[in-house]
Tab-separated table of C-alpha atoms in Angstrom:
chain	number	residue	atom	x	y	z
A	11	MET	CA	2.684	29.744	29.441
A	12	THR	CA	2.840	25.996	28.838
A	13	ILE	CA	3.539	23.913	31.948
A	14	LEU	CA	5.170	20.530	31.470
A	15	LYS	CA	5.693	18.154	34.379
A	16	GLU	CA	8.935	16.216	34.715
A	17	PHE	CA	8.671	12.416	34.580
A	18	THR	CA	11.191	9.659	35.184
A	19	ALA	CA	11.718	6.665	32.904
A	20	GLU	CA	9.946	4.567	35.542
A	21	ASP	CA	6.940	6.912	35.365
A	22	VAL	CA	6.720	6.399	31.627
A	23	THR	CA	6.983	2.619	31.975
A	24	ASP	CA	4.303	2.623	34.658
A	25	ARG	CA	1.869	4.594	32.502
A	26	VAL	CA	2.446	2.234	29.594
A	27	SER	CA	1.819	-0.774	31.852
A	28	HIS	CA	-1.544	0.766	32.748
A	29	GLY	CA	-2.584	0.961	29.111
A	30	ASP	CA	-1.449	4.454	28.104
A	31	CYS	CA	0.608	4.962	24.985
A	32	TRP	CA	3.338	7.464	25.810
A	33	VAL	CA	6.264	8.111	23.505
A	34	ILE	CA	9.332	10.325	23.798
A	35	VAL	CA	10.629	12.689	21.142
A	36	ASP	CA	13.748	14.689	21.935
A	37	GLY	CA	13.178	14.526	25.673
A	38	ILE	CA	9.521	15.563	25.514
A	39	ILE	CA	6.841	13.021	26.473
A	40	TYR	CA	3.661	12.743	24.418
A	41	ASP	CA	0.454	10.871	25.217
A	42	VAL	CA	-0.690	9.462	21.878
A	43	SER	CA	-3.219	7.020	23.374
A	44	ASP	CA	-6.310	8.687	21.915
A	45	PHE	CA	-4.541	9.369	18.629
A	46	SER	CA	-3.382	5.777	18.134
A	47	GLU	CA	-6.590	4.697	16.389
A	48	ARG	CA	-6.228	7.581	13.925
A	49	HIS	CA	-2.493	7.197	13.355
A	50	PRO	CA	-1.980	7.282	9.555
A	51	GLY	CA	0.639	4.541	9.784
A	52	GLY	CA	-1.687	2.231	11.697
A	53	MET	CA	-2.411	1.701	15.384
A	54	GLU	CA	-0.231	-1.395	15.824
A	55	VAL	CA	2.873	0.431	14.610
A	56	LEU	CA	2.340	3.166	17.185
A	57	LEU	CA	1.453	0.868	20.097
A	58	ALA	CA	4.610	-1.163	19.456
A	59	GLN	CA	6.650	1.941	20.321
A	60	ALA	CA	4.845	2.722	23.607
A	61	GLY	CA	7.274	3.936	26.265
A	62	ARG	CA	10.156	4.336	23.823
A	63	ASP	CA	12.140	7.205	22.404
A	64	VAL	CA	10.956	7.505	18.791
A	65	SER	CA	13.043	10.546	17.830
A	66	GLU	CA	15.194	8.691	15.304
A	67	LEU	CA	12.303	6.576	14.074
A	68	MET	CA	10.215	9.628	13.204
A	69	ARG	CA	13.085	11.195	11.293
A	70	SER	CA	14.113	8.074	9.407
A	71	ASP	CA	12.685	7.404	5.958
A	72	ALA	CA	13.816	3.776	6.162
A	73	PHE	CA	10.853	2.635	8.287
A	74	HIS	CA	8.099	5.225	8.122
A	75	GLU	CA	8.348	8.666	6.586
A	76	HIS	CA	7.165	11.534	8.791
A	77	SER	CA	6.656	15.038	7.464
A	78	THR	CA	6.712	18.338	9.315
A	79	ALA	CA	2.941	18.023	9.623
A	80	ALA	CA	3.413	14.888	11.733
A	81	PHE	CA	5.622	16.771	14.178
A	82	SER	CA	3.116	19.621	14.282
A	83	LEU	CA	0.320	17.263	15.284
A	84	LEU	CA	2.307	16.281	18.372
A	85	LYS	CA	2.011	19.759	19.858
A	86	ASP	CA	-1.380	19.117	21.436
A	87	MET	CA	-0.270	15.786	22.927
A	88	ARG	CA	2.560	16.985	25.170
A	89	VAL	CA	2.254	15.793	28.748
A	90	GLY	CA	5.716	16.291	30.214
A	91	ILE	CA	9.469	16.247	29.945
A	92	LEU	CA	11.744	13.279	30.601
A	93	ARG	CA	14.090	13.680	33.569
A	94	ALA	CA	17.525	14.736	32.331
A	95	LYS	CA	19.496	11.777	33.674
A	96	ASP	CA	16.994	9.310	32.162
A	97	GLN	CA	17.615	10.629	28.676
A	98	SER	CA	20.664	8.413	28.406
A	99	CYS	CA	18.772	5.370	29.693
A	100	PRO	CA	19.008	2.492	27.182
A	101	SER	CA	15.350	1.589	27.681
A	102	THR	CA	14.108	4.965	26.525
A	103	THR	CA	16.713	6.502	24.251
A	104	SER	CA	18.134	5.701	20.860
A	105	SER	CA	21.401	3.845	20.658
A	106	SER	CA	23.228	5.799	17.989
A	107	SER	CA	24.026	9.457	18.372
A	108	SER	CA	25.456	9.560	14.870
A	109	VAL	CA	22.110	8.520	13.423
A	110	ALA	CA	20.433	11.225	15.480
A	111	ALA	CA	22.715	13.847	13.999
A	112	THR	CA	22.066	12.580	10.499
A	113	THR	CA	18.302	12.405	10.947
A	114	SER	CA	18.235	15.862	12.527
A	115	THR	CA	19.793	17.236	9.365
A	116	SER	CA	17.388	15.351	7.126
A	117	THR	CA	14.459	16.646	9.167
A	118	ALA	CA	15.600	20.226	8.707
A	119	GLU	CA	15.813	19.575	4.985
A	120	MET	CA	12.316	18.079	5.092
A	121	ASP	CA	11.034	21.211	6.828
A	122	THR	CA	12.587	23.332	4.108
A	123	ARG	CA	10.861	21.285	1.418
A	124	ALA	CA	7.536	21.385	3.244
A	125	ASN	CA	7.621	25.148	3.770
A	126	GLY	CA	8.698	25.880	0.241
A	127	ASN	CA	10.988	28.786	1.095
A	128	GLY	CA	13.117	27.345	3.854
A	129	SER	CA	11.884	29.769	6.491
A	130	ARG	CA	10.442	28.687	9.791
A	131	HIS	CA	8.276	30.762	12.080
A	132	SER	CA	8.019	31.015	15.820
A	133	ASN	CA	5.850	32.706	18.393
A	134	GLY	CA	8.375	34.370	20.673
A	135	VAL	CA	9.475	32.969	24.025
A	136	GLY	CA	7.576	30.244	25.866
A	137	HIS	CA	8.162	28.975	29.390
A	138	LEU	CA	8.001	25.356	30.484
A	139	SER	CA	8.113	24.251	34.098
A	140	ASN	CA	9.360	20.938	35.432
A	141	GLY	CA	7.822	19.153	38.395
A	142	ASN	CA	10.230	20.719	40.896
A	143	GLY	CA	9.245	24.280	40.230
A	144	HIS	CA	12.170	25.002	37.915
A	145	VAL	CA	11.288	26.977	34.846
A	146	LEU	CA	12.429	25.640	31.506
A	147	HIS	CA	12.912	28.358	28.936
A	148	ARG	CA	11.982	27.513	25.400
A	149	HIS	CA	13.694	29.943	23.072
A	150	HIS	CA	12.078	30.426	19.700
A	151	ALA	CA	13.821	32.147	16.881
A	152	ALA	CA	13.242	32.455	13.161
A	153	THR	CA	15.757	29.946	11.904
A	154	ASN	CA	16.548	27.845	8.902
A	155	GLY	CA	16.403	24.380	10.381
A	156	ASN	CA	17.972	25.054	13.792
A	157	SER	CA	16.572	23.103	16.706
A	158	THR	CA	14.837	24.611	19.705
A	159	SER	CA	16.692	24.552	23.013
A	160	LEU	CA	15.141	23.660	26.342
A	161	SER	CA	17.437	24.576	29.235
A	162	SER	CA	16.843	22.982	32.629
A	163	PRO	CA	18.784	24.609	35.501
A	164	ARG	CA	20.549	22.159	37.799
A	165	ALA	CA	21.209	22.475	41.519
A	166	ASN	CA	24.849	23.351	40.949
A	167	GLY	CA	23.941	26.248	38.697
A	168	SER	CA	24.813	24.574	35.416
A	169	SER	CA	22.230	23.898	32.805
A	170	GLN	CA	21.574	21.132	30.357
A	171	SER	CA	20.435	21.873	26.842
A	172	LEU	CA	18.045	19.423	25.261
A	173	ASN	CA	18.080	19.169	21.488
A	174	VAL	CA	14.386	19.571	20.747
A	175	LYS	CA	12.880	19.793	17.290
A	176	ASP	CA	10.928	22.953	16.629
A	177	PHE	CA	7.454	21.571	16.112
A	178	SER	CA	6.122	24.778	14.606
A	179	MET	CA	5.405	24.849	10.906
A	180	GLN	CA	4.760	27.717	8.609
A	181	GLY	CA	1.087	28.642	8.725
A	182	TRP	CA	0.516	26.943	12.077
A	183	ARG	CA	-1.263	29.742	13.898
A	184	ASP	CA	-4.744	28.316	14.263
A	185	GLU	CA	-5.364	30.102	17.527
A	186	ASP	CA	-4.597	33.443	15.881
A	187	LEU	CA	-6.266	32.843	12.529
A	188	VAL	CA	-9.537	31.069	13.304
A	189	ASP	CA	-11.828	30.291	16.207
A	190	TRP	CA	-12.438	26.528	16.316
A	191	SER	CA	-15.444	26.987	18.595
A	192	LYS	CA	-17.318	28.762	15.791
A	193	PRO	CA	-18.493	27.602	12.332
A	194	MET	CA	-15.511	27.546	9.999
A	195	LEU	CA	-17.154	28.462	6.691
A	196	SER	CA	-17.755	32.008	7.880
A	197	GLN	CA	-14.055	32.405	8.719
A	198	VAL	CA	-11.877	30.744	6.082
A	199	GLY	CA	-12.675	33.234	3.323
A	200	GLN	CA	-10.897	35.958	5.284
A	201	LEU	CA	-7.595	34.067	5.460
A	202	GLY	CA	-6.538	35.264	2.011
A	203	SER	CA	-2.978	34.281	1.134
A	204	LEU	CA	-2.620	32.454	4.472
A	205	TYR	CA	-5.316	29.961	3.505
A	206	HIS	CA	-3.081	27.843	1.250
A	207	THR	CA	-0.580	27.059	3.995
A	208	TRP	CA	-3.162	26.906	6.770
A	209	VAL	CA	-5.404	24.372	5.067
A	210	HIS	CA	-2.505	21.962	4.479
A	211	ALA	CA	-1.343	22.085	8.109
A	212	PRO	CA	-3.538	19.237	9.441
A	213	VAL	CA	-4.993	19.238	12.936
A	214	ASP	CA	-6.816	16.659	15.015
A	215	LYS	CA	-9.804	18.739	16.096
A	216	PRO	CA	-13.584	18.584	15.684
A	217	LEU	CA	-14.836	20.823	12.891
A	218	ARG	CA	-18.160	22.617	12.553
A	219	LEU	CA	-18.966	24.133	9.164
A	220	PHE	CA	-22.389	25.779	9.412
A	221	HIS	CA	-24.326	27.883	11.920
A	222	SER	CA	-27.523	25.974	11.137
A	223	ASP	CA	-27.840	22.659	12.976
A	224	PHE	CA	-30.028	21.352	10.153
A	225	VAL	CA	-27.472	22.077	7.418
A	226	GLU	CA	-24.606	20.913	9.639
A	227	PHE	CA	-26.343	17.568	10.110
A	228	PHE	CA	-26.342	16.922	6.361
A	229	SER	CA	-22.679	17.927	6.027
A	230	ARG	CA	-21.606	14.960	8.167
A	231	THR	CA	-21.900	11.461	6.724
A	232	PRO	CA	-21.196	8.047	8.309
A	233	TRP	CA	-19.411	5.688	5.933
A	234	TYR	CA	-22.237	3.150	5.830
A	235	VAL	CA	-24.661	5.712	4.366
A	236	ILE	CA	-22.820	5.499	1.033
A	237	PRO	CA	-23.630	1.842	0.222
A	238	LEU	CA	-27.089	2.143	1.809
A	239	ILE	CA	-28.057	4.950	-0.566
A	240	TRP	CA	-26.117	4.243	-3.744
A	241	LEU	CA	-26.126	0.450	-4.102
A	242	PRO	CA	-29.947	0.389	-4.457
A	243	VAL	CA	-29.590	3.042	-7.157
A	244	VAL	CA	-26.989	0.862	-8.900
A	245	ALA	CA	-29.356	-2.126	-8.720
A	246	PHE	CA	-32.319	-0.082	-9.938
A	247	LEU	CA	-30.449	1.272	-12.973
A	248	SER	CA	-29.106	-2.195	-13.750
A	249	VAL	CA	-32.595	-3.715	-13.784
A	250	LEU	CA	-34.014	-0.745	-15.671
A	251	CYS	CA	-31.583	-0.948	-18.564
A	252	THR	CA	-31.852	-4.728	-18.981
A	253	SER	CA	-35.642	-5.146	-18.556
A	254	PRO	CA	-38.278	-4.079	-21.095
A	255	LEU	CA	-40.248	-2.045	-18.570
A	256	SER	CA	-43.051	-0.063	-20.166
A	257	LEU	CA	-45.351	1.144	-17.447
A	258	PRO	CA	-48.238	3.279	-18.752
A	259	GLY	CA	-47.464	6.943	-18.299
A	260	SER	CA	-44.015	6.219	-16.849
A	261	TRP	CA	-41.804	9.296	-17.038
A	262	LEU	CA	-38.699	7.147	-16.476
A	263	LEU	CA	-38.686	5.679	-19.963
A	264	VAL	CA	-38.518	8.195	-22.765
A	265	GLY	CA	-37.035	7.944	-26.200
A	266	ASP	CA	-34.925	4.906	-27.126
A	267	ALA	CA	-35.730	2.657	-24.179
A	268	ALA	CA	-34.778	-0.683	-25.752
A	269	PRO	CA	-33.068	-2.850	-23.121
A	270	VAL	CA	-29.438	-3.875	-23.521
A	271	SER	CA	-28.378	-7.522	-23.574
A	272	ALA	CA	-26.693	-9.139	-20.597
A	273	THR	CA	-23.366	-9.132	-22.427
A	274	SER	CA	-23.674	-5.484	-23.454
A	275	PHE	CA	-24.698	-4.567	-19.924
A	276	SER	CA	-21.630	-6.316	-18.448
A	277	VAL	CA	-19.307	-4.492	-20.845
A	278	LEU	CA	-20.959	-1.105	-20.234
A	279	PHE	CA	-21.049	-1.643	-16.458
A	280	VAL	CA	-17.320	-2.419	-16.313
A	281	LEU	CA	-16.590	0.487	-18.656
A	282	GLY	CA	-18.550	2.811	-16.363
A	283	ALA	CA	-16.555	1.630	-13.343
A	284	VAL	CA	-13.277	2.172	-15.206
A	285	LEU	CA	-14.398	5.619	-16.379
A	286	TRP	CA	-15.118	6.473	-12.757
A	287	THR	CA	-11.439	5.973	-11.867
A	288	LEU	CA	-10.562	8.646	-14.430
A	289	VAL	CA	-13.305	10.943	-13.138
A	290	GLU	CA	-12.008	10.338	-9.603
A	291	TYR	CA	-8.526	11.433	-10.636
A	292	MET	CA	-9.688	14.464	-12.648
A	293	LEU	CA	-12.028	15.740	-9.943
A	294	HIS	CA	-9.427	15.305	-7.230
A	295	ARG	CA	-6.616	16.954	-9.145
A	296	PHE	CA	-8.290	19.712	-11.151
A	297	VAL	CA	-11.338	20.590	-9.022
A	298	PHE	CA	-10.656	19.608	-5.414
A	299	HIS	CA	-7.056	20.855	-5.575
A	300	LEU	CA	-7.765	23.993	-7.548
A	301	THR	CA	-5.878	26.868	-5.911
A	302	PRO	CA	-8.389	29.611	-5.035
A	303	PRO	CA	-7.343	33.279	-5.577
A	304	ASP	CA	-6.127	35.022	-2.427
A	305	ASP	CA	-8.499	37.963	-2.949
A	306	TRP	CA	-11.660	35.939	-3.644
A	307	PRO	CA	-13.152	34.890	-0.266
A	308	SER	CA	-16.158	33.127	-1.803
A	309	ILE	CA	-13.928	30.823	-3.873
A	310	ILE	CA	-11.756	30.082	-0.826
A	311	THR	CA	-14.895	29.204	1.131
A	312	ALA	CA	-16.161	26.985	-1.696
A	313	HIS	CA	-12.787	25.218	-1.888
A	314	PHE	CA	-12.792	24.563	1.846
A	315	LEU	CA	-16.345	23.216	1.711
A	316	LEU	CA	-15.571	20.981	-1.257
A	317	HIS	CA	-12.234	19.488	-0.196
A	318	GLY	CA	-10.067	21.797	1.917
A	319	GLN	CA	-11.826	20.706	5.094
A	320	HIS	CA	-10.673	17.130	4.522
A	321	HIS	CA	-7.017	18.174	4.360
A	322	LYS	CA	-7.378	20.376	7.435
A	323	VAL	CA	-9.091	17.707	9.576
A	324	PRO	CA	-8.147	14.391	7.901
A	325	PHE	CA	-9.028	12.372	11.021
A	326	GLU	CA	-12.709	13.425	11.147
A	327	THR	CA	-14.595	10.156	10.647
A	328	MET	CA	-17.816	11.899	9.608
A	329	ARG	CA	-16.169	13.998	6.908
A	330	LEU	CA	-14.348	11.300	4.948
A	331	VAL	CA	-17.078	10.263	2.518
A	332	PHE	CA	-19.013	12.543	0.198
A	333	PRO	CA	-22.436	13.679	1.544
A	334	PRO	CA	-25.304	12.268	-0.567
A	335	VAL	CA	-26.865	15.638	-1.460
A	336	PRO	CA	-23.873	17.141	-3.329
A	337	ALA	CA	-22.970	13.673	-4.627
A	338	SER	CA	-26.437	13.452	-6.209
A	339	MET	CA	-25.844	16.729	-8.022
A	340	ILE	CA	-22.527	15.497	-9.446
A	341	ALA	CA	-24.078	12.154	-10.417
A	342	ALA	CA	-26.957	13.906	-12.200
A	343	PHE	CA	-24.513	16.078	-14.138
A	344	PHE	CA	-22.521	13.106	-15.415
A	345	TYR	CA	-25.736	11.197	-16.177
A	346	TRP	CA	-26.963	13.913	-18.515
A	347	VAL	CA	-23.546	14.276	-20.129
A	348	LEU	CA	-23.624	10.553	-20.942
A	349	ARG	CA	-27.235	10.846	-22.119
A	350	LEU	CA	-26.156	13.367	-24.763
A	351	MET	CA	-23.867	10.725	-26.274
A	352	PHE	CA	-25.549	7.360	-25.660
A	353	SER	CA	-28.956	5.739	-25.719
A	354	LEU	CA	-31.037	5.722	-22.558
A	355	SER	CA	-30.301	2.070	-21.720
A	356	ALA	CA	-26.582	2.457	-22.393
A	357	THR	CA	-26.517	5.596	-20.233
A	358	GLN	CA	-28.202	3.722	-17.402
A	359	ALA	CA	-25.723	0.848	-17.647
A	360	LEU	CA	-22.717	3.189	-17.722
A	361	THR	CA	-24.104	5.192	-14.790
A	362	ALA	CA	-24.702	2.019	-12.789
A	363	GLY	CA	-21.071	1.005	-13.286
A	364	GLY	CA	-19.842	4.496	-12.510
A	365	LEU	CA	-21.854	4.689	-9.283
A	366	PHE	CA	-20.581	1.266	-8.257
A	367	GLY	CA	-17.038	2.533	-8.849
A	368	TYR	CA	-17.856	5.595	-6.751
A	369	VAL	CA	-19.102	3.457	-3.843
A	370	CYS	CA	-15.887	1.415	-3.982
A	371	TYR	CA	-13.863	4.631	-4.057
A	372	ASP	CA	-15.560	6.234	-1.036
A	373	LEU	CA	-15.378	3.061	1.052
A	374	THR	CA	-11.739	2.601	0.063
A	375	HIS	CA	-11.010	6.185	1.066
A	376	TYR	CA	-12.533	5.624	4.489
A	377	TYR	CA	-10.601	2.386	4.922
A	378	LEU	CA	-7.322	4.039	3.963
A	379	HIS	CA	-7.804	6.531	6.792
A	380	HIS	CA	-9.142	4.229	9.499
A	381	GLY	CA	-8.410	0.685	8.418
A	382	GLU	CA	-5.336	-1.381	9.263
A	383	PRO	CA	-4.387	-3.327	6.133
A	384	ARG	CA	-1.744	-6.012	6.512
A	385	ARG	CA	1.774	-4.921	5.642
A	386	GLY	CA	2.751	-5.882	2.102
A	387	THR	CA	-0.814	-6.028	0.762
A	388	TYR	CA	-2.234	-3.832	-2.005
A	389	PHE	CA	-4.296	-1.808	0.448
A	390	HIS	CA	-1.304	-1.271	2.717
A	391	ARG	CA	0.643	0.178	-0.209
A	392	LEU	CA	-2.391	2.237	-1.188
A	393	LYS	CA	-2.732	3.538	2.371
A	394	SER	CA	0.927	4.608	2.416
A	395	TYR	CA	0.409	6.254	-0.966
A	396	HIS	CA	-2.566	8.270	0.298
A	397	VAL	CA	-0.822	9.174	3.557
A	398	ARG	CA	1.972	10.757	1.515
A	399	HIS	CA	-0.620	12.823	-0.343
A	400	HIS	CA	-1.972	14.204	2.944
A	401	PHE	CA	1.171	14.646	4.994
A	402	VAL	CA	4.115	14.889	2.591
A	403	ASN	CA	3.087	16.283	-0.795
A	404	HIS	CA	-0.501	17.298	-1.530
A	405	LYS	CA	0.482	18.202	-5.097
A	406	ALA	CA	0.952	14.558	-6.071
A	407	GLY	CA	-0.746	11.209	-5.543
A	408	PHE	CA	-4.267	12.168	-6.621
A	409	GLY	CA	-5.451	8.597	-7.135
A	410	ILE	CA	-7.307	7.184	-4.132
A	411	SER	CA	-8.868	3.851	-5.068
A	412	ASN	CA	-5.809	3.237	-7.272
A	413	TRP	CA	-2.699	5.039	-8.484
A	414	PHE	CA	-3.039	4.073	-12.165
A	415	TRP	CA	-3.857	7.515	-13.575
A	416	ASP	CA	-1.044	9.175	-11.601
A	417	ILE	CA	1.422	7.302	-13.788
A	418	PRO	CA	0.528	8.611	-17.285
A	419	PHE	CA	-0.179	12.082	-15.866
A	420	ARG	CA	3.171	12.028	-14.016
A	421	THR	CA	1.783	12.900	-10.593
A	422	ALA	CA	2.774	9.713	-8.746
A	423	SER	CA	4.099	10.402	-5.243
């Protein structure tokens, strides 16, 4: 049973004045203070709405598009219910009921698109209590876009129905499907056909992958580790391919080790960086978003380890950049592929450019999740583009550092 306390409009204003960020959606109050720094649309946008009713804003595509996943994330942030008579207060509610009706319809349509089959699931009957001891009954039913009703009994025996969006989404049964207190890799393989929907229903929770503390440590990577490790490698390869190093017995220089000219190096370096953008797109689309078979637990587990975890917990700061150990394996693979086609010095120059492109990609990815680019800038548009990939349509928008390759491959979101 979920207990929600009743608050007045003055209570909400008072909490905001003390630094909390509370917002109201369909009569329910949510504390999004801790979430504000991770808000995909930026912290300033969210803080500007503190204390207000954002029901229409969340359903309107005109300002900031919100998917069903966004509504689902609110579930863990509920703190109370707004007093019935304050729900018509100009300071907290929206001004146009006609817009509310329109946006309610568009939200139902959005749910249908997000779920794929138009069905919506519920968990039976829940009970909510206001601050006066009255019990609010939340009726759940399997519907096709109908809203949930919260009925609050009044003293005179009548009741008021609050039009509340059903925040459930298909596949949202984390408590039933997995145990978040245990390592996730040992659990996801058993999800079978439920995995596909579950992994794309994002949550804001800490994630542990492995039983071993040692292995778990290396699965988490701070953003600054990427330039610290890979930029020296870029510099080393750059010097190596442009300098006639010939150390006695050196195993680094074998075969055609003639250095490339400064001009050739510049061209090859830029070409390597450009080639990385294509590799970035191909890996993201065809490897990271490969759909694992329902009856193959090991492939499901591998998918979750490789990329599924990022879609499930997109706000995890330590799981946004690629860990150096698996990244080294991928880099070595591409190095030897290039070595089959080019001379040693050319391979080193191309690899240096490619690794530099990779560093830019990973840092950009982190910034898109946790940075606050100015509205109207390239990075602001790129952030919005990536947010749509996570929360609206994960089958499009595979470019991260840029959206160039999405255009010829027709996957732009």
